[in-house]
Each structure stands twice: as structure tokens, then as C-alpha cells.
Coordinates of C-alpha atoms and ligand atoms in Angstrom, one line a residue:
X1 CA -57.4 0.7 -4.0
X2 CA -54.2 -0.4 -5.6
X3 CA -52.2 0.3 -2.5
X4 CA -54.0 -2.6 -0.8
X5 CA -53.7 -5.1 -3.6
X6 CA -50.1 -6.0 -3.3
X7 CA -50.7 -9.3 -1.5
X8 CA -52.7 -11.2 -4.0
X9 CA -53.4 -14.9 -3.8
X10 CA -52.9 -15.3 -7.5
X11 CA -50.9 -12.9 -9.5
X12 CA -52.3 -14.4 -12.6
X13 CA -56.1 -14.1 -12.4
X14 CA -57.8 -17.0 -14.0
X15 CA -61.4 -15.7 -14.2
X16 CA -63.0 -16.5 -17.6
X17 CA -63.8 -13.6 -19.8
X18 CA -67.4 -12.5 -20.0
X19 CA -69.6 -14.8 -21.9
X20 CA -67.0 -17.6 -21.9
X21 CA -68.2 -20.9 -20.5
X22 CA -66.5 -21.4 -17.1
X23 CA -65.0 -24.8 -17.9
X24 CA -62.0 -25.1 -15.7
X25 CA -59.1 -27.0 -17.3
X26 CA -57.8 -30.0 -15.5
X27 CA -55.3 -28.9 -12.9
X28 CA -51.7 -30.2 -13.0
X29 CA -52.0 -31.3 -9.4
X30 CA -55.3 -32.2 -7.7
X31 CA -55.2 -33.3 -4.1
X32 CA -58.4 -34.3 -2.4
X33 CA -58.9 -34.8 1.3
X34 CA -55.4 -36.1 1.8
X35 CA -54.8 -37.6 5.2
X36 CA -51.4 -39.0 6.2
X37 CA -51.0 -40.8 9.5
X38 CA -47.7 -42.3 10.7
X39 CA -47.8 -45.2 13.1
X40 CA -45.0 -46.1 15.4
X41 CA -44.4 -47.6 18.9
X42 CA -45.6 -44.4 20.5
X43 CA -48.9 -44.5 18.7
X44 CA -50.5 -42.8 15.7
X45 CA -49.5 -39.3 14.5
X46 CA -51.5 -37.5 11.8
X47 CA -49.2 -35.3 9.8
X48 CA -51.6 -34.2 7.0
X49 CA -55.1 -33.5 8.2
X50 CA -57.3 -33.5 5.1
X51 CA -55.5 -31.4 2.5
X52 CA -57.3 -30.1 -0.6
X53 CA -55.1 -28.4 -3.1
X54 CA -55.3 -27.7 -6.8
X55 CA -52.3 -26.4 -8.7
X56 CA -52.8 -25.3 -12.4
X57 CA -50.5 -25.9 -15.4
X58 CA -47.7 -23.4 -15.6
X59 CA -48.0 -22.1 -12.0
X60 CA -44.9 -21.4 -10.0
X61 CA -45.8 -22.3 -6.4
X62 CA -43.9 -22.0 -3.2
X63 CA -45.0 -24.0 -0.1
X64 CA -43.9 -22.6 3.3
X65 CA -44.4 -23.7 6.9
X66 CA -42.5 -24.3 10.1
X67 CA -40.2 -27.2 10.4
X68 CA -42.3 -30.3 11.0
X69 CA -45.5 -28.8 9.7
X70 CA -45.7 -31.5 6.9
X71 CA -44.2 -29.9 3.8
X72 CA -42.0 -32.8 2.8
X73 CA -44.8 -35.3 3.6
X74 CA -47.1 -33.2 1.3
X75 CA -44.6 -33.2 -1.5
X76 CA -44.1 -37.0 -1.1
X77 CA -47.8 -37.4 -1.8
X78 CA -47.4 -35.5 -5.1
X79 CA -44.3 -37.4 -6.2
X80 CA -45.6 -40.8 -5.2
X81 CA -42.5 -41.4 -3.0
X82 CA -44.9 -42.1 -0.1
X83 CA -48.6 -42.8 -0.1
X84 CA -51.5 -41.2 1.7
X85 CA -53.5 -42.9 4.4
X86 CA -56.7 -41.7 2.7
X87 CA -57.6 -39.3 -0.1
X88 CA -56.9 -39.0 -3.8
X89 CA -54.0 -37.4 -5.7
X90 CA -54.2 -36.8 -9.5
X91 CA -51.2 -35.5 -11.3
X92 CA -51.6 -34.4 -14.9
X93 CA -54.7 -36.6 -15.0
X94 CA -53.1 -39.7 -13.5
X95 CA -54.6 -41.1 -10.3
X96 CA -51.4 -42.0 -8.5
X97 CA -52.8 -44.3 -5.8
X98 CA -55.7 -46.1 -7.4
X99 CA -54.5 -46.7 -10.9
X100 CA -50.8 -47.4 -10.3
X101 CA -49.0 -49.9 -8.1
X102 CA -45.6 -49.2 -6.5
X103 CA -43.5 -50.1 -9.6
X104 CA -46.0 -48.4 -11.9
X105 CA -45.7 -45.2 -9.9
X106 CA -41.9 -45.4 -10.1
X107 CA -42.0 -45.6 -13.9
X108 CA -44.6 -42.9 -14.0
X109 CA -42.4 -40.7 -11.8
X110 CA -39.5 -41.2 -14.1
X111 CA -41.3 -40.0 -17.1
X112 CA -43.6 -37.3 -15.7
X113 CA -41.8 -35.7 -12.8
X114 CA -38.5 -34.0 -12.0
X115 CA -37.5 -34.0 -8.4
X116 CA -34.9 -31.7 -6.8
X117 CA -33.8 -32.3 -3.2
X118 CA -32.1 -30.1 -0.6
X119 CA -28.9 -32.3 -0.6
X120 CA -28.8 -32.8 -4.4
X121 CA -28.5 -36.6 -4.2
X122 CA -26.1 -36.9 -7.1
X123 CA -24.2 -40.1 -7.4
X124 CA -20.7 -39.3 -6.3
X125 CA -18.9 -41.8 -8.5
X126 CA -20.5 -40.6 -11.7
X127 CA -19.7 -37.4 -13.7
X128 CA -22.3 -34.7 -13.9
X129 CA -23.1 -35.7 -17.4
X130 CA -23.5 -39.4 -16.4
X131 CA -25.8 -38.3 -13.5
X132 CA -28.0 -36.4 -16.0
X133 CA -28.2 -39.4 -18.3
X134 CA -29.4 -41.7 -15.5
X135 CA -33.1 -40.9 -15.7
X136 CA -33.1 -41.3 -19.4
X137 CA -31.6 -44.8 -19.0
X138 CA -34.0 -45.6 -16.2
X139 CA -37.2 -45.0 -18.2
X140 CA -35.4 -45.8 -21.5
X141 CA -36.2 -42.5 -23.1
X142 CA -34.3 -41.1 -26.1
X143 CA -32.0 -43.2 -28.2
X144 CA -29.0 -44.5 -26.5
X145 CA -26.7 -42.5 -28.8
X146 CA -28.7 -39.3 -28.3
X147 CA -28.4 -39.3 -24.5
X148 CA -24.9 -37.8 -24.1
X149 CA -25.8 -35.0 -26.4
X150 CA -29.0 -34.3 -24.5
X151 CA -27.2 -34.4 -21.2
X152 CA -24.7 -31.8 -22.5
X153 CA -27.6 -29.6 -23.7
X154 CA -29.2 -29.7 -20.3
X155 CA -25.9 -28.9 -18.5
X156 CA -25.5 -26.0 -20.9
X157 CA -28.9 -24.8 -20.0
X158 CA -27.9 -24.6 -16.4
X159 CA -24.5 -23.1 -17.3
X160 CA -22.4 -26.2 -16.5
X161 CA -21.2 -27.3 -19.9
X162 CA -17.6 -26.8 -18.9
X163 CA -18.0 -29.1 -15.9
X164 CA -19.9 -31.9 -17.5
X165 CA -17.1 -34.4 -17.0
X166 CA -16.3 -33.4 -13.4
X167 CA -17.5 -35.4 -10.4
X168 CA -19.9 -33.8 -8.0
X169 CA -17.3 -33.4 -5.2
X170 CA -15.1 -31.2 -7.5
X171 CA -17.7 -28.5 -8.1
X172 CA -19.4 -26.1 -5.7
X173 CA -22.7 -26.9 -3.9
X174 CA -24.5 -24.4 -6.0
X175 CA -23.2 -26.1 -9.2
X176 CA -24.2 -29.5 -7.7
X177 CA -27.8 -28.3 -7.3
X178 CA -27.8 -26.9 -10.9
X179 CA -26.6 -30.3 -12.1
X180 CA -29.4 -31.9 -10.0
X181 CA -31.9 -29.6 -11.8
X182 CA -30.5 -30.6 -15.2
X183 CA -31.0 -34.3 -14.1
X184 CA -34.6 -33.5 -13.0
X185 CA -35.2 -32.1 -16.5
X186 CA -33.6 -35.2 -18.3
X187 CA -36.9 -36.7 -19.4
X188 CA -38.5 -33.3 -20.2
X189 CA -41.2 -33.6 -17.5
X190 CA -44.0 -31.0 -17.4
X191 CA -43.8 -30.8 -13.6
X192 CA -40.8 -30.0 -11.3
X193 CA -41.0 -30.6 -7.6
X194 CA -38.3 -29.3 -5.3
X195 CA -37.9 -29.8 -1.5
X196 CA -36.0 -26.8 -0.1
X197 CA -33.7 -26.7 -3.2
X198 CA -31.9 -23.6 -1.9
X199 CA -31.8 -24.7 1.8
X200 CA -28.1 -25.6 1.6
X201 CA -26.9 -22.8 -0.8
X202 CA -25.6 -19.3 -0.4
X203 CA -27.9 -16.5 -1.5
X204 CA -26.2 -16.0 -4.9
X205 CA -26.5 -19.6 -5.8
X206 CA -30.1 -19.6 -4.5
X207 CA -30.8 -16.7 -6.8
X208 CA -29.4 -18.6 -9.8
X209 CA -31.7 -21.5 -9.0
X210 CA -34.8 -19.3 -8.8
X211 CA -34.0 -17.6 -12.0
X212 CA -33.7 -21.0 -13.7
X213 CA -37.1 -22.0 -12.2
X214 CA -38.5 -18.7 -13.5
X215 CA -37.2 -19.5 -17.0
X216 CA -38.7 -23.0 -16.9
X217 CA -42.1 -21.6 -15.8
X218 CA -41.9 -19.1 -18.7
X219 CA -41.4 -22.1 -21.0
X220 CA -44.6 -23.7 -19.7
X221 CA -43.4 -26.0 -16.9
X222 CA -45.1 -26.2 -13.5
X223 CA -42.8 -25.7 -10.6
X224 CA -43.7 -26.5 -6.9
X225 CA -41.1 -25.6 -4.4
X226 CA -40.9 -26.0 -0.6
X227 CA -38.8 -23.3 0.9
X228 CA -37.9 -21.7 4.3
X229 CA -36.8 -18.5 2.7
X230 CA -39.4 -15.7 2.7
X231 CA -37.4 -13.8 0.1
X232 CA -38.1 -16.6 -2.4
X233 CA -41.8 -16.7 -1.9
X234 CA -42.1 -13.2 -3.3
X235 CA -40.7 -14.5 -6.6
X236 CA -43.3 -17.3 -7.1
X237 CA -46.7 -16.6 -8.6
X238 CA -48.5 -18.3 -5.7
X239 CA -47.6 -19.1 -2.1
X240 CA -49.2 -21.8 0.0
X241 CA -48.8 -21.9 3.8
X242 CA -49.1 -25.2 5.7
X243 CA -49.5 -25.1 9.5
X244 CA -49.6 -28.2 11.6
X245 CA -50.7 -30.4 8.7
X246 CA -53.5 -28.1 7.4
X247 CA -53.5 -25.5 4.7
X248 CA -54.0 -21.8 5.5
X249 CA -56.6 -20.2 3.2
X250 CA -54.7 -18.2 0.6
X251 CA -57.4 -15.5 0.9
X252 CA -56.7 -15.2 4.7
X253 CA -52.9 -15.2 4.1
X254 CA -53.2 -12.4 1.6
X255 CA -55.6 -10.3 3.6
X256 CA -53.9 -10.7 6.9
X257 CA -50.2 -11.3 6.1
X258 CA -48.9 -10.1 9.5
X259 CA -50.6 -12.8 11.4
X260 CA -48.6 -15.9 12.5
X261 CA -49.2 -19.1 10.6
X262 CA -51.0 -20.4 13.6
X263 CA -53.3 -17.4 13.7
X264 CA -54.0 -17.6 10.0
X265 CA -55.0 -21.2 10.4
X266 CA -57.4 -20.2 13.2
X267 CA -59.0 -17.6 11.0
X268 CA -59.2 -20.1 8.2
X269 CA -61.1 -22.6 10.5
X270 CA -63.3 -19.9 12.0
X271 CA -64.3 -18.1 8.8
X272 CA -67.6 -18.8 7.1
X273 CA -67.7 -19.5 3.4
X274 CA -70.3 -17.7 1.2
X275 CA -70.9 -18.1 -2.5
X276 CA -72.6 -15.5 -4.7
X277 CA -73.7 -16.1 -8.3
X278 CA -72.5 -13.6 -11.0
X279 CA -74.1 -10.2 -10.8
X280 CA -75.7 -10.7 -7.4
X281 CA -75.6 -8.0 -4.7
X282 CA -73.3 -8.9 -1.7
X283 CA -73.7 -5.7 0.3
X284 CA -76.1 -2.9 -0.3
X285 CA -75.1 0.7 0.1
X286 CA -76.0 2.2 3.5
X287 CA -76.4 -1.4 4.8
X288 CA -75.2 -2.2 8.3
X289 CA -71.9 -4.1 8.0
X290 CA -71.1 -6.7 10.6
X291 CA -68.6 -8.9 8.9
X292 CA -65.1 -8.7 7.4
X293 CA -65.1 -10.1 3.9
X294 CA -62.1 -11.8 2.3
X295 CA -62.3 -12.8 -1.4
X296 CA -61.3 -16.4 -2.1
X297 CA -62.4 -16.6 -5.8
X298 CA -63.9 -14.4 -8.4
X299 CA -64.2 -10.7 -8.8
X300 CA -66.4 -8.2 -7.0
X301 CA -67.4 -4.7 -8.1
X302 CA -67.5 -1.7 -5.8
X303 CA -70.4 0.4 -6.9
X304 CA -71.2 4.1 -6.0
X305 CA -73.8 6.5 -7.3
X306 CA -73.0 9.2 -9.9
X307 CA -74.5 12.7 -10.1
X308 CA -77.6 11.3 -11.8
X309 CA -77.9 8.5 -9.4
X310 CA -76.6 6.0 -11.9
X311 CA -74.3 3.2 -10.9
X312 CA -70.6 3.8 -11.2
X313 CA -68.2 0.9 -10.8
X314 CA -65.3 2.7 -9.0
X315 CA -63.1 -0.4 -8.6
X316 CA -62.9 -4.1 -8.9
X317 CA -61.4 -6.5 -6.3
X318 CA -60.1 -10.0 -6.8
X319 CA -58.9 -13.0 -4.8
X320 CA -56.7 -11.9 -1.9
X321 CA -58.4 -8.6 -1.5
X322 CA -61.0 -7.7 1.2
X323 CA -63.7 -5.3 2.2
X324 CA -65.8 -4.4 5.2
X325 CA -62.9 -3.2 7.3
X326 CA -63.6 0.5 6.9
X327 CA -67.1 0.1 8.3
X328 CA -66.0 -2.3 11.1
X329 CA -63.2 -0.1 12.2
X330 CA -65.0 3.2 12.0
X331 CA -68.5 2.1 12.7
X332 CA -71.4 2.8 10.5
X333 CA -73.0 1.6 7.3
X334 CA -71.6 0.5 4.1
X335 CA -69.9 3.3 2.2
X336 CA -70.4 1.5 -1.1
X337 CA -72.4 -1.3 -2.7
X338 CA -70.6 -4.5 -3.4
X339 CA -71.7 -7.1 -6.0
X340 CA -70.4 -10.2 -7.7
X341 CA -69.0 -9.2 -11.2
X342 CA -70.9 -10.7 -14.1
X343 CA -67.8 -12.9 -15.1
X344 CA -68.5 -15.6 -12.6
X345 CA -69.4 -16.6 -9.1
X346 CA -67.7 -15.1 -6.1
X347 CA -66.5 -17.1 -3.0
X348 CA -65.9 -15.2 0.2
X349 CA -64.6 -16.0 3.6
X350 CA -66.2 -13.9 6.3
X351 CA -65.4 -13.2 9.9
X352 CA -68.0 -11.9 12.3
X353 CA -67.5 -8.5 13.9
X354 CA -66.5 -9.8 17.3
X355 CA -64.1 -12.4 15.8
X356 CA -62.6 -9.6 13.7
X357 CA -62.2 -7.3 16.8
X358 CA -60.7 -10.2 18.7
X359 CA -58.2 -10.8 16.0
X360 CA -57.0 -7.1 16.1
X361 CA -56.6 -7.4 19.8
X362 CA -54.3 -10.4 19.4
X363 CA -52.4 -8.9 16.5
X364 CA -51.7 -5.1 17.0
X365 CA -49.6 -5.2 13.8
X366 CA -52.6 -6.3 11.8
X367 CA -54.7 -3.6 13.4
X368 CA -52.1 -0.9 12.5
X369 CA -51.9 -2.2 8.9
X370 CA -55.7 -2.3 8.5
X371 CA -55.9 1.2 10.0
X372 CA -53.6 2.5 7.4
X373 CA -55.6 0.8 4.6
X374 CA -58.8 2.4 6.0
X375 CA -57.2 5.8 5.7
X376 CA -56.0 5.2 2.1
X377 CA -59.4 3.9 1.1
X378 CA -61.3 6.8 2.6
X379 CA -58.9 9.2 0.8
X380 CA -59.5 7.4 -2.5
X381 CA -63.2 7.6 -2.0
X382 CA -63.1 11.3 -1.2
X383 CA -61.1 11.9 -4.4
X384 CA -64.1 10.7 -6.4
X385 CA -66.2 13.6 -5.3
X386 CA -65.0 16.0 -8.0
X387 CA -66.3 13.5 -10.5
X388 CA -69.8 13.9 -9.0
X389 CA -69.8 10.5 -7.3
X390 CA -71.5 10.4 -3.9
X391 CA -69.4 8.2 -1.7
X392 CA -70.1 9.2 1.9
X393 CA -73.7 8.9 2.7
X394 CA -73.6 10.2 6.2
X395 CA -71.6 12.6 8.4
X396 CA -69.3 11.0 11.0
Ligands
LIG401 P1 -41.4 -30.5 7.2 O1 -40.9 -31.0 5.9 O2 -42.5 -29.5 7.1 O3 -40.3 -30.1 8.1 P2 -42.2 -33.3 7.5 O4 -43.2 -33.5 6.4 O5 -40.8 -33.8 7.2 O6 -42.1 -31.8 7.9 O7 -42.7 -34.0 8.8 C1 -43.9 -33.6 9.5 C2 -44.0 -34.5 10.7 O8 -44.1 -35.8 10.4 C3 -42.8 -34.4 11.6 O9 -43.2 -34.3 13.0 C4 -42.0 -35.7 11.4 O10 -41.3 -36.0 12.5 C5 -43.1 -36.6 11.0 N1 -42.7 -37.7 10.1 C6 -42.2 -37.5 8.9 N2 -42.0 -38.7 8.3 C7 -42.2 -39.6 9.2 C8 -42.1 -41.1 9.2 N3 -41.7 -41.7 8.1 N4 -42.5 -41.7 10.3 C9 -43.0 -41.0 11.4 N5 -43.1 -39.7 11.5 C10 -42.7 -39.0 10.4
LIG402 MG1 -39.0 -31.1 5.0

């Protein structure tokens, strides 16, 4: 079923190995029930409507959404530039809004976070090297004499060592953004947050920035980037969609990528969440199927019967993959048994048959794509026959 597993929620599966205790490490970012309401003369306007989001150490995450959907507001909750109306944000173990006051947050930000903006925000009267030294001065990190050398090393890292003594206005916009990234790295923070960092750059400069982010992630940093550019989301290890102040389930976005953000959000809201303990049957073979199943977390095993009626695991599916569509689209009973793998619990989002059919009516593209997947899966199942595996329990 590899042909259907291109759109994965997480390209780095985090399921613990068999037998290992499932103690999750503390995430780098942990947002819980974040609500942000702006008040003005016209009244109240809720921009973030209860956001729950966890981002692990070393992830490279893109956040996308229409203009005005709340992306910048969401980032400002992570950086502590603004504060939520309610809810909790922990970054690298620090509770930003209950354990720190405004000036505490500002100092914390200086030491723990690198921020990159769409319009660079370099100080025009300082050289690039002086701009890069500013954060070190601000939080008084590194010896005074060491700072120029460190600034040069960072500028060399982004390929700007020859321009260190130039002012921002005398280098290109792409180079200004590279300098801004060098500045964001000045205090060697574990987390880099970028709000449309390539939004004002040509595609070649944008590519340089993404390569640099890739390299930083490979070195162990966490990068969270808001972007408008769909070609960039393919290069991150995880993509999060925000629609009208709510997050789309990543399982829904992966399973049904051709829906509009609005439709994805509707599916997210409508879907029912089911949890199965390790090893437990989710769907029996020959069972009537009346739901579409999207995997949010964990691993499921697809089980068929061999020649001697023994169980054969023909494939495994992980977060972002789905099942049930073959039966829903062709009618009939389950063509295979599905169970939670022994490594850990499985969380599923399910859509009822009529909700699923309705969805296909409103998105013919999704219907076509699923139709092709059904054909591929049936072909793959048939190819198991020579191995003596019974896959098709009844004649259509
Ligand atoms: P995005 O970055 O996705 O384009 P934003 O997070 O900037 O969206 O804004 C989301 C919504 O919140 C917009 O409708 C915007 O007008 C509103 N908004 C943002 N900041 C403020 C503010 N300080 N006061 C009032 N409304 C705001
Ligand atoms: Mg914005």
C-alpha cells in the first residue's frame, strides 16, 4: 500500500519499540486550549479558538493557512510576543504565561528563542555583524571580546562573511534574511520560529533559506515556520493547517489532501475519535464496514489468512494513512482484519458512511483520488494470492 502512504502526518514515526515503556519525552512546544480574543470598538473577535498543539524536539514544522486565519497570532503565543486570553503554553519546559512576567518573558525569549520575520527587521544603521551581536549584548551572553568572532562565524554559516561590515541596505533582500537568521542564532537557541521568512524573497533565495533550516534541524534544532508557499511545506517533516482559528487534524489533512482547508476543518469537527489498546481488534474480517477510518496515532496491522488459516500481516499502516474506503466505495464486508499493533495504542478518527458519501459529493477530486487508491489496493491484495493468502472472501 505504499502508493497511498505518501501523505504522512509525520515522516518520522515516533512509536516506541516493542517492550519499551511508552514514556513520551517533554515536547519542545506544548500549547493547551489556547484562546485569543481581541477586543476593540466593534466588539470582541476570537482569533484562536482553543488550540492544542505539541511539537517535539528536532521537528521541522510548517504552519499554513489563509491570510487572517491566525498564523501570526499563533506564533506570537509561542514567542511570548503576545499573550493568550486563556490556555497554557510551555516551551522547552517553561510555562510562559504563569511563571514569567513581561520582562521575564523578554529575557527568556532572548536566551531560548530565535525569531525570523518576513521583513527581516534588521537595524538599518548597524552593519550586519553589529546586528548579529545585538542579541548577545541584550542577554549578556558570551564574553564581550568573544562576540565579534561569534558574529563572524554565524555570518560565515549563512554565507555572508564577505558582507559582515556592510549595512542592510547595501545587500540583497535574500542576504538580509540570511543575516536575520544569523542574528536569530546569536544566542544558540534550541528553537527557531519564523513568520513567512521567504514571503518577500525570490524562489532562489527562498530555497537557500530552507536549505539552511534543514541544516539547522539536522544539527538538532527545532524549526517552526509559517508559510504561504505550498512548495515549502513539502520540505518540512510536518505540516499543520490552521483554518479560521482552529487546527485541522493532521490525520484528516493527510488522508484527504484535496479538500479545501474549510472542508478539512469540517471533517475534523465531525469525525469521532476512537482509541484501541495495543493488539486489540479494530475490524474483523468479513465484518460489515460502515465507517471511514483515519489513523491519528499509532500503528495498525492489516491481517489476512494464509493457506493454513494462520494470520499473515500483509502490511502495517501509520498516522496519516486510512482504511475502510474500499468497502465503503465498493460495498460489502471487510476484505481484511485490522488490529492495533502491539507497540502501542491506536487513535483513529472515523467518519460515518453517509458523512463519507456526502464528502465525496462535495469534493469530486477526493472521490477520484480515493477511487484510484481503491483500485491500487485491490490489485495489491490480488497479488497476494500466489502466496496462498486468501484476500477476497466473496465474489462481487
Ligand atoms: P495570519 O497571520 O494568518 O494572516 P493573523 O494572526 O495576523 O493572521 O490575524 C488573524 C486575525 O486576527 C485577523 O483577522 C486580524 O485582523 C486579527 N488581528 C490580529 N492582530 C490583531 C490585533 N492586535 N487586534 C485586533 N485584531 C487582530
Ligand atoms: Mg501573518
